[in-house]
Amino acid sequence: AQSVTQLGSHVSVSEGALVLLRCNYSSSVPPYLFWYVQYPNQGLQLLLKYTTGATLVKGINGFEAEFKKSETSFHLTKPSAHMSDAAEYFCAVSWLGGAQKLVFGQGTRLTINP
Amino acid sequence: GAVVSQHPSWVICKSGTSVKIECRSLDFQATTMFWYRQFPKQSLMLMATSNEGSKATYEQGVEKDKFLINHASLTLSTLTVTSAHPEDSSFYICSATRDSSGNTIYFGEGSWLTVV
């Protein structure tokens, strides 16, 4: 069964520092990969997604992620954290033939220290 | 861009009553919609997949008779929590896909349900 693992339920970085949120997946077929952000008391907002093509994907708010098939990873990064980046981040996977169902990771809460 | 809207955003109901949550795709036709629930500080768990004009497909462990899903049109799916109990209190989120490729999925804002 497909699964998604986010390493670290809570990540804390200083403002201006690098943000790295880890995501690994298990899938027997080529996946579609997503990162979503959830601000308090709100729904999900898509940050970026990988379907096919270039493995380095750029998203909104300066975030990017790289699909590494050999490592079954899709880590999310941002060179310089901003206070407004504080939120919950979810990695998710779907797959061709999976009826577009998303399987979510456990989520990582990102805290930005001033 | 595509927008998916949920209503209500917040609802409080008494134990034993039923409550309906609507999910609408505002500017596209959604052949498939998905319902998720999220407990506090936890991830989203898929409850069911809703296809227009047919019965919903429920995930294992989700009670079909308790969580009634109707997808009567290409722009509207409803989730009805029947005979609600406090343990049903949760954040319910819907999503909709506008194509068959599986890579364009839009989420609603979510609905907070509190059962007292």
PDB file of C-alpha atoms in Angstrom:
ATOM      1  CA  ALA A   1       0.000   0.000   0.000  1.00  0.00           C
ATOM      2  CA  GLN A   2       1.134   3.504  -0.763  1.00  0.00           C
ATOM      3  CA  SER A   3       2.259   5.551   2.202  1.00  0.00           C
ATOM      4  CA  VAL A   4       3.866   8.892   2.949  1.00  0.00           C
ATOM      5  CA  THR A   5       6.245   9.614   5.794  1.00  0.00           C
ATOM      6  CA  GLN A   6       7.196  13.072   6.924  1.00  0.00           C
ATOM      7  CA  LEU A   7      10.228  13.055   9.154  1.00  0.00           C
ATOM      8  CA  GLY A   8       9.727  15.372  12.084  1.00  0.00           C
ATOM      9  CA  SER A   9       6.314  16.418  13.275  1.00  0.00           C
ATOM     10  CA  HIS A  10       7.735  19.758  14.335  1.00  0.00           C
ATOM     11  CA  VAL A  11      10.509  21.805  12.740  1.00  0.00           C
ATOM     12  CA  SER A  12      11.735  25.075  14.119  1.00  0.00           C
ATOM     13  CA  VAL A  13      14.043  27.461  12.254  1.00  0.00           C
ATOM     14  CA  SER A  14      15.162  31.029  12.643  1.00  0.00           C
ATOM     15  CA  GLU A  15      13.887  33.755  10.375  1.00  0.00           C
ATOM     16  CA  GLY A  16      16.163  33.923   7.338  1.00  0.00           C
ATOM     17  CA  ALA A  17      17.417  30.372   7.769  1.00  0.00           C
ATOM     18  CA  LEU A  18      16.988  27.474   5.381  1.00  0.00           C
ATOM     19  CA  VAL A  19      13.774  25.512   5.626  1.00  0.00           C
ATOM     20  CA  LEU A  20      13.941  21.783   4.934  1.00  0.00           C
ATOM     21  CA  LEU A  21      10.894  19.581   5.384  1.00  0.00           C
ATOM     22  CA  ARG A  22      11.385  15.931   4.590  1.00  0.00           C
ATOM     23  CA  CYS A  23       9.005  13.619   2.802  1.00  0.00           C
ATOM     24  CA  ASN A  24       9.465  10.037   1.713  1.00  0.00           C
ATOM     25  CA  TYR A  25       6.922   7.865  -0.001  1.00  0.00           C
ATOM     26  CA  SER A  26       6.400   4.279  -0.855  1.00  0.00           C
ATOM     27  CA  SER A  27       4.725   3.543  -4.132  1.00  0.00           C
ATOM     28  CA  SER A  28       4.861   0.678  -6.539  1.00  0.00           C
ATOM     29  CA  VAL A  29       3.884   2.896  -9.447  1.00  0.00           C
ATOM     30  CA  PRO A  30       5.061   6.347 -10.559  1.00  0.00           C
ATOM     31  CA  PRO A  31       3.595   8.848  -8.142  1.00  0.00           C
ATOM     32  CA  TYR A  32       2.250  12.326  -8.360  1.00  0.00           C
ATOM     33  CA  LEU A  33       3.643  14.298  -5.448  1.00  0.00           C
ATOM     34  CA  PHE A  34       2.258  17.338  -3.683  1.00  0.00           C
ATOM     35  CA  TRP A  35       3.041  19.716  -0.876  1.00  0.00           C
ATOM     36  CA  TYR A  36       0.208  21.541   0.816  1.00  0.00           C
ATOM     37  CA  VAL A  37       0.252  24.224   3.472  1.00  0.00           C
ATOM     38  CA  GLN A  38      -2.433  24.716   6.090  1.00  0.00           C
ATOM     39  CA  TYR A  39      -2.637  27.885   8.105  1.00  0.00           C
ATOM     40  CA  PRO A  40      -4.515  27.822  11.422  1.00  0.00           C
ATOM     41  CA  ASN A  41      -8.233  27.196  11.048  1.00  0.00           C
ATOM     42  CA  GLN A  42      -8.004  27.129   7.267  1.00  0.00           C
ATOM     43  CA  GLY A  43      -8.155  24.564   4.498  1.00  0.00           C
ATOM     44  CA  LEU A  44      -5.304  23.345   2.370  1.00  0.00           C
ATOM     45  CA  GLN A  45      -3.418  25.407  -0.131  1.00  0.00           C
ATOM     46  CA  LEU A  46      -1.286  23.811  -2.808  1.00  0.00           C
ATOM     47  CA  LEU A  47       2.355  24.860  -2.637  1.00  0.00           C
ATOM     48  CA  LEU A  48       3.659  22.801  -5.515  1.00  0.00           C
ATOM     49  CA  LYS A  49       3.305  19.506  -7.269  1.00  0.00           C
ATOM     50  CA  TYR A  50       5.293  17.068  -9.335  1.00  0.00           C
ATOM     51  CA  THR A  51       3.636  15.039 -12.063  1.00  0.00           C
ATOM     52  CA  THR A  52       6.136  14.519 -14.868  1.00  0.00           C
ATOM     53  CA  GLY A  53       9.108  16.292 -16.396  1.00  0.00           C
ATOM     54  CA  ALA A  54      11.628  18.351 -14.466  1.00  0.00           C
ATOM     55  CA  THR A  55      12.297  16.876 -11.070  1.00  0.00           C
ATOM     56  CA  LEU A  56      12.960  20.226  -9.404  1.00  0.00           C
ATOM     57  CA  VAL A  57       9.633  21.903  -8.917  1.00  0.00           C
ATOM     58  CA  LYS A  58       9.166  25.509  -7.928  1.00  0.00           C
ATOM     59  CA  GLY A  59       6.060  26.558  -6.074  1.00  0.00           C
ATOM     60  CA  ILE A  60       4.521  29.584  -4.463  1.00  0.00           C
ATOM     61  CA  ASN A  61       6.041  31.693  -1.694  1.00  0.00           C
ATOM     62  CA  GLY A  62       9.604  30.756  -2.670  1.00  0.00           C
ATOM     63  CA  PHE A  63       9.269  27.053  -1.924  1.00  0.00           C
ATOM     64  CA  GLU A  64      10.655  24.317  -4.104  1.00  0.00           C
ATOM     65  CA  ALA A  65      10.937  20.549  -3.940  1.00  0.00           C
ATOM     66  CA  GLU A  66      12.948  17.940  -5.751  1.00  0.00           C
ATOM     67  CA  PHE A  67      11.689  14.534  -6.739  1.00  0.00           C
ATOM     68  CA  LYS A  68      14.403  11.929  -6.256  1.00  0.00           C
ATOM     69  CA  LYS A  69      13.200   8.609  -7.503  1.00  0.00           C
ATOM     70  CA  SER A  70      16.218   6.688  -6.245  1.00  0.00           C
ATOM     71  CA  GLU A  71      15.589   7.966  -2.740  1.00  0.00           C
ATOM     72  CA  THR A  72      11.772   7.935  -3.013  1.00  0.00           C
ATOM     73  CA  SER A  73      11.858  11.432  -1.596  1.00  0.00           C
ATOM     74  CA  PHE A  74      10.232  14.785  -2.260  1.00  0.00           C
ATOM     75  CA  HIS A  75      11.744  17.164   0.282  1.00  0.00           C
ATOM     76  CA  LEU A  76      10.485  20.736   0.510  1.00  0.00           C
ATOM     77  CA  THR A  77      12.938  23.609   0.832  1.00  0.00           C
ATOM     78  CA  LYS A  78      13.029  27.367   1.046  1.00  0.00           C
ATOM     79  CA  PRO A  79      16.327  29.267   1.169  1.00  0.00           C
ATOM     80  CA  SER A  80      15.234  31.918   3.643  1.00  0.00           C
ATOM     81  CA  ALA A  81      12.394  31.473   6.118  1.00  0.00           C
ATOM     82  CA  HIS A  82       9.889  34.222   6.745  1.00  0.00           C
ATOM     83  CA  MET A  83       7.653  34.631   9.760  1.00  0.00           C
ATOM     84  CA  SER A  84       4.617  34.151   7.529  1.00  0.00           C
ATOM     85  CA  ASP A  85       5.812  30.629   6.658  1.00  0.00           C
ATOM     86  CA  ALA A  86       4.740  29.350  10.068  1.00  0.00           C
ATOM     87  CA  ALA A  87       2.080  26.752   9.335  1.00  0.00           C
ATOM     88  CA  GLU A  88       1.406  23.034   9.007  1.00  0.00           C
ATOM     89  CA  TYR A  89       2.824  21.399   5.903  1.00  0.00           C
ATOM     90  CA  PHE A  90       1.544  18.199   4.380  1.00  0.00           C
ATOM     91  CA  CYS A  91       3.196  16.012   1.800  1.00  0.00           C
ATOM     92  CA  ALA A  92       0.808  13.923  -0.273  1.00  0.00           C
ATOM     93  CA  VAL A  93       0.954  11.391  -3.044  1.00  0.00           C
ATOM     94  CA  SER A  94      -1.416  10.140  -5.641  1.00  0.00           C
ATOM     95  CA  TRP A  95      -0.767   7.885  -8.541  1.00  0.00           C
ATOM     96  CA  LEU A  96      -1.951   7.200 -12.015  1.00  0.00           C
ATOM     97  CA  GLY A  97      -4.745   4.733 -11.776  1.00  0.00           C
ATOM     98  CA  GLY A  98      -5.343   5.524  -8.139  1.00  0.00           C
ATOM     99  CA  ALA A  99      -8.574   7.344  -8.878  1.00  0.00           C
ATOM    100  CA  GLN A 100      -6.901  10.603  -7.910  1.00  0.00           C
ATOM    101  CA  LYS A 101      -6.992   9.756  -4.227  1.00  0.00           C
ATOM    102  CA  LEU A 102      -4.462  11.568  -2.127  1.00  0.00           C
ATOM    103  CA  VAL A 103      -2.559   9.863   0.650  1.00  0.00           C
ATOM    104  CA  PHE A 104      -1.224  12.359   3.131  1.00  0.00           C
ATOM    105  CA  GLY A 105       1.750  12.341   5.411  1.00  0.00           C
ATOM    106  CA  GLN A 106       1.365  13.088   9.079  1.00  0.00           C
ATOM    107  CA  GLY A 107       2.183  16.733   8.649  1.00  0.00           C
ATOM    108  CA  THR A 108       5.034  18.912   9.876  1.00  0.00           C
ATOM    109  CA  ARG A 109       4.444  22.002  11.930  1.00  0.00           C
ATOM    110  CA  LEU A 110       6.915  24.710  10.972  1.00  0.00           C
ATOM    111  CA  THR A 111       7.738  27.328  13.559  1.00  0.00           C
ATOM    112  CA  ILE A 112       9.777  30.414  12.706  1.00  0.00           C
ATOM    113  CA  ASN A 113      11.809  32.020  15.454  1.00  0.00           C
ATOM    114  CA  PRO A 114      12.467  35.762  15.225  1.00  0.00           C
TER     115      PRO A 114
ATOM    116  CA  GLY B   1      -8.344  29.811 -10.871  1.00  0.00           C
ATOM    117  CA  ALA B   2     -10.536  26.945  -9.864  1.00  0.00           C
ATOM    118  CA  VAL B   3     -12.363  27.350  -6.587  1.00  0.00           C
ATOM    119  CA  VAL B   4     -13.962  24.821  -4.330  1.00  0.00           C
ATOM    120  CA  SER B   5     -16.201  26.157  -1.617  1.00  0.00           C
ATOM    121  CA  GLN B   6     -17.590  24.491   1.478  1.00  0.00           C
ATOM    122  CA  HIS B   7     -20.552  25.513   3.565  1.00  0.00           C
ATOM    123  CA  PRO B   8     -20.900  25.945   6.428  1.00  0.00           C
ATOM    124  CA  SER B   9     -17.422  26.822   7.648  1.00  0.00           C
ATOM    125  CA  TRP B  10     -18.439  26.276  11.248  1.00  0.00           C
ATOM    126  CA  VAL B  11     -21.346  24.317  12.659  1.00  0.00           C
ATOM    127  CA  ILE B  12     -22.361  23.273  16.135  1.00  0.00           C
ATOM    128  CA  CYS B  13     -25.044  20.658  16.575  1.00  0.00           C
ATOM    129  CA  LYS B  14     -26.568  18.647  19.380  1.00  0.00           C
ATOM    130  CA  SER B  15     -25.876  14.965  19.842  1.00  0.00           C
ATOM    131  CA  GLY B  16     -28.304  12.825  17.929  1.00  0.00           C
ATOM    132  CA  THR B  17     -29.059  15.357  15.245  1.00  0.00           C
ATOM    133  CA  SER B  18     -27.882  15.347  11.636  1.00  0.00           C
ATOM    134  CA  VAL B  19     -25.833  17.979   9.909  1.00  0.00           C
ATOM    135  CA  LYS B  20     -25.163  18.546   6.227  1.00  0.00           C
ATOM    136  CA  ILE B  21     -21.971  19.980   4.738  1.00  0.00           C
ATOM    137  CA  GLU B  22     -21.888  21.151   1.152  1.00  0.00           C
ATOM    138  CA  CYS B  23     -18.958  21.145  -1.242  1.00  0.00           C
ATOM    139  CA  ARG B  24     -19.267  23.119  -4.443  1.00  0.00           C
ATOM    140  CA  SER B  25     -16.957  23.564  -7.398  1.00  0.00           C
ATOM    141  CA  LEU B  26     -17.608  27.141  -8.391  1.00  0.00           C
ATOM    142  CA  ASP B  27     -16.081  27.432 -11.829  1.00  0.00           C
ATOM    143  CA  PHE B  28     -15.571  23.935 -13.129  1.00  0.00           C
ATOM    144  CA  GLN B  29     -17.370  20.634 -13.368  1.00  0.00           C
ATOM    145  CA  ALA B  30     -16.087  18.113 -10.901  1.00  0.00           C
ATOM    146  CA  THR B  31     -16.788  14.556 -11.867  1.00  0.00           C
ATOM    147  CA  THR B  32     -15.091  13.345  -8.726  1.00  0.00           C
ATOM    148  CA  MET B  33     -15.054  14.816  -5.251  1.00  0.00           C
ATOM    149  CA  PHE B  34     -13.346  13.522  -2.132  1.00  0.00           C
ATOM    150  CA  TRP B  35     -14.198  13.910   1.519  1.00  0.00           C
ATOM    151  CA  TYR B  36     -11.531  13.950   4.217  1.00  0.00           C
ATOM    152  CA  ARG B  37     -11.626  14.399   7.951  1.00  0.00           C
ATOM    153  CA  GLN B  38      -8.887  15.795  10.098  1.00  0.00           C
ATOM    154  CA  PHE B  39      -8.697  15.399  13.856  1.00  0.00           C
ATOM    155  CA  PRO B  40      -6.793  18.042  15.809  1.00  0.00           C
ATOM    156  CA  LYS B  41      -3.064  17.902  15.185  1.00  0.00           C
ATOM    157  CA  GLN B  42      -3.416  14.935  12.876  1.00  0.00           C
ATOM    158  CA  SER B  43      -3.277  14.396   9.151  1.00  0.00           C
ATOM    159  CA  LEU B  44      -6.123  14.188   6.717  1.00  0.00           C
ATOM    160  CA  MET B  45      -7.792  10.846   6.300  1.00  0.00           C
ATOM    161  CA  LEU B  46      -9.786  10.062   3.200  1.00  0.00           C
ATOM    162  CA  MET B  47     -13.338   9.101   4.037  1.00  0.00           C
ATOM    163  CA  ALA B  48     -14.893   8.524   0.649  1.00  0.00           C
ATOM    164  CA  THR B  49     -14.729   9.181  -3.053  1.00  0.00           C
ATOM    165  CA  SER B  50     -17.828  10.661  -4.601  1.00  0.00           C
ATOM    166  CA  ASN B  51     -18.620  10.327  -8.282  1.00  0.00           C
ATOM    167  CA  GLU B  52     -21.445  12.284  -9.862  1.00  0.00           C
ATOM    168  CA  GLY B  53     -24.546  10.210 -10.324  1.00  0.00           C
ATOM    169  CA  SER B  54     -23.288   7.127  -8.552  1.00  0.00           C
ATOM    170  CA  LYS B  55     -22.840   5.812  -5.048  1.00  0.00           C
ATOM    171  CA  ALA B  56     -19.841   6.961  -3.090  1.00  0.00           C
ATOM    172  CA  THR B  57     -16.935   4.637  -2.464  1.00  0.00           C
ATOM    173  CA  TYR B  58     -16.075   4.558   1.210  1.00  0.00           C
ATOM    174  CA  GLU B  59     -12.699   3.853   2.725  1.00  0.00           C
ATOM    175  CA  GLN B  60     -12.315   0.971   5.096  1.00  0.00           C
ATOM    176  CA  GLY B  61     -13.601   1.760   8.541  1.00  0.00           C
ATOM    177  CA  VAL B  62     -15.900   4.592   7.473  1.00  0.00           C
ATOM    178  CA  GLU B  63     -19.553   3.959   8.273  1.00  0.00           C
ATOM    179  CA  LYS B  64     -21.655   4.405   5.166  1.00  0.00           C
ATOM    180  CA  ASP B  65     -24.883   4.830   7.070  1.00  0.00           C
ATOM    181  CA  LYS B  66     -23.424   7.457   9.336  1.00  0.00           C
ATOM    182  CA  PHE B  67     -21.675   9.566   6.725  1.00  0.00           C
ATOM    183  CA  LEU B  68     -24.078   9.923   3.840  1.00  0.00           C
ATOM    184  CA  ILE B  69     -22.573  11.325   0.672  1.00  0.00           C
ATOM    185  CA  ASN B  70     -24.587  12.590  -2.242  1.00  0.00           C
ATOM    186  CA  HIS B  71     -23.140  13.852  -5.509  1.00  0.00           C
ATOM    187  CA  ALA B  72     -26.231  14.850  -7.433  1.00  0.00           C
ATOM    188  CA  SER B  73     -24.607  17.260  -9.857  1.00  0.00           C
ATOM    189  CA  LEU B  74     -21.229  18.018 -11.370  1.00  0.00           C
ATOM    190  CA  THR B  75     -20.775  20.993  -9.053  1.00  0.00           C
ATOM    191  CA  LEU B  76     -22.177  19.813  -5.743  1.00  0.00           C
ATOM    192  CA  SER B  77     -21.452  17.036  -3.283  1.00  0.00           C
ATOM    193  CA  THR B  78     -22.909  16.858   0.213  1.00  0.00           C
ATOM    194  CA  LEU B  79     -21.796  15.054   3.333  1.00  0.00           C
ATOM    195  CA  THR B  80     -24.441  14.398   5.950  1.00  0.00           C
ATOM    196  CA  VAL B  81     -23.348  13.280   9.394  1.00  0.00           C
ATOM    197  CA  THR B  82     -26.310  11.409  10.785  1.00  0.00           C
ATOM    198  CA  SER B  83     -27.059  10.976  14.477  1.00  0.00           C
ATOM    199  CA  ALA B  84     -23.961  12.951  15.308  1.00  0.00           C
ATOM    200  CA  HIS B  85     -21.974  12.233  18.452  1.00  0.00           C
ATOM    201  CA  PRO B  86     -19.204  14.242  20.119  1.00  0.00           C
ATOM    202  CA  GLU B  87     -16.589  11.902  18.659  1.00  0.00           C
ATOM    203  CA  ASP B  88     -17.687  13.050  15.193  1.00  0.00           C
ATOM    204  CA  SER B  89     -16.401  16.510  16.000  1.00  0.00           C
ATOM    205  CA  SER B  90     -13.704  17.155  13.463  1.00  0.00           C
ATOM    206  CA  PHE B  91     -12.538  19.240  10.527  1.00  0.00           C
ATOM    207  CA  TYR B  92     -14.079  17.988   7.311  1.00  0.00           C
ATOM    208  CA  ILE B  93     -12.481  18.943   4.006  1.00  0.00           C
ATOM    209  CA  CYS B  94     -13.591  18.212   0.493  1.00  0.00           C
ATOM    210  CA  SER B  95     -11.582  18.253  -2.687  1.00  0.00           C
ATOM    211  CA  ALA B  96     -12.519  18.127  -6.321  1.00  0.00           C
ATOM    212  CA  THR B  97     -10.715  17.193  -9.465  1.00  0.00           C
ATOM    213  CA  ARG B  98     -11.449  18.858 -12.764  1.00  0.00           C
ATOM    214  CA  ASP B  99      -9.855  16.287 -15.045  1.00  0.00           C
ATOM    215  CA  SER B 100      -9.071  12.619 -15.231  1.00  0.00           C
ATOM    216  CA  SER B 101      -5.312  12.957 -15.018  1.00  0.00           C
ATOM    217  CA  GLY B 102      -5.308  13.000 -11.265  1.00  0.00           C
ATOM    218  CA  ASN B 103      -2.896  15.876 -10.930  1.00  0.00           C
ATOM    219  CA  THR B 104      -5.264  18.817 -10.574  1.00  0.00           C
ATOM    220  CA  ILE B 105      -7.008  18.682  -7.242  1.00  0.00           C
ATOM    221  CA  TYR B 106      -8.558  21.629  -5.455  1.00  0.00           C
ATOM    222  CA  PHE B 107      -9.502  21.741  -1.791  1.00  0.00           C
ATOM    223  CA  GLY B 108     -12.319  23.512  -0.071  1.00  0.00           C
ATOM    224  CA  GLU B 109     -11.767  25.703   2.938  1.00  0.00           C
ATOM    225  CA  GLY B 110     -12.975  23.017   5.300  1.00  0.00           C
ATOM    226  CA  SER B 111     -15.854  22.783   7.745  1.00  0.00           C
ATOM    227  CA  TRP B 112     -15.489  22.623  11.505  1.00  0.00           C
ATOM    228  CA  LEU B 113     -18.091  20.398  13.126  1.00  0.00           C
ATOM    229  CA  THR B 114     -18.590  20.463  16.862  1.00  0.00           C
ATOM    230  CA  VAL B 115     -21.110  18.088  18.374  1.00  0.00           C
ATOM    231  CA  VAL B 116     -22.235  18.983  21.877  1.00  0.00           C
TER     232      VAL B 116
END
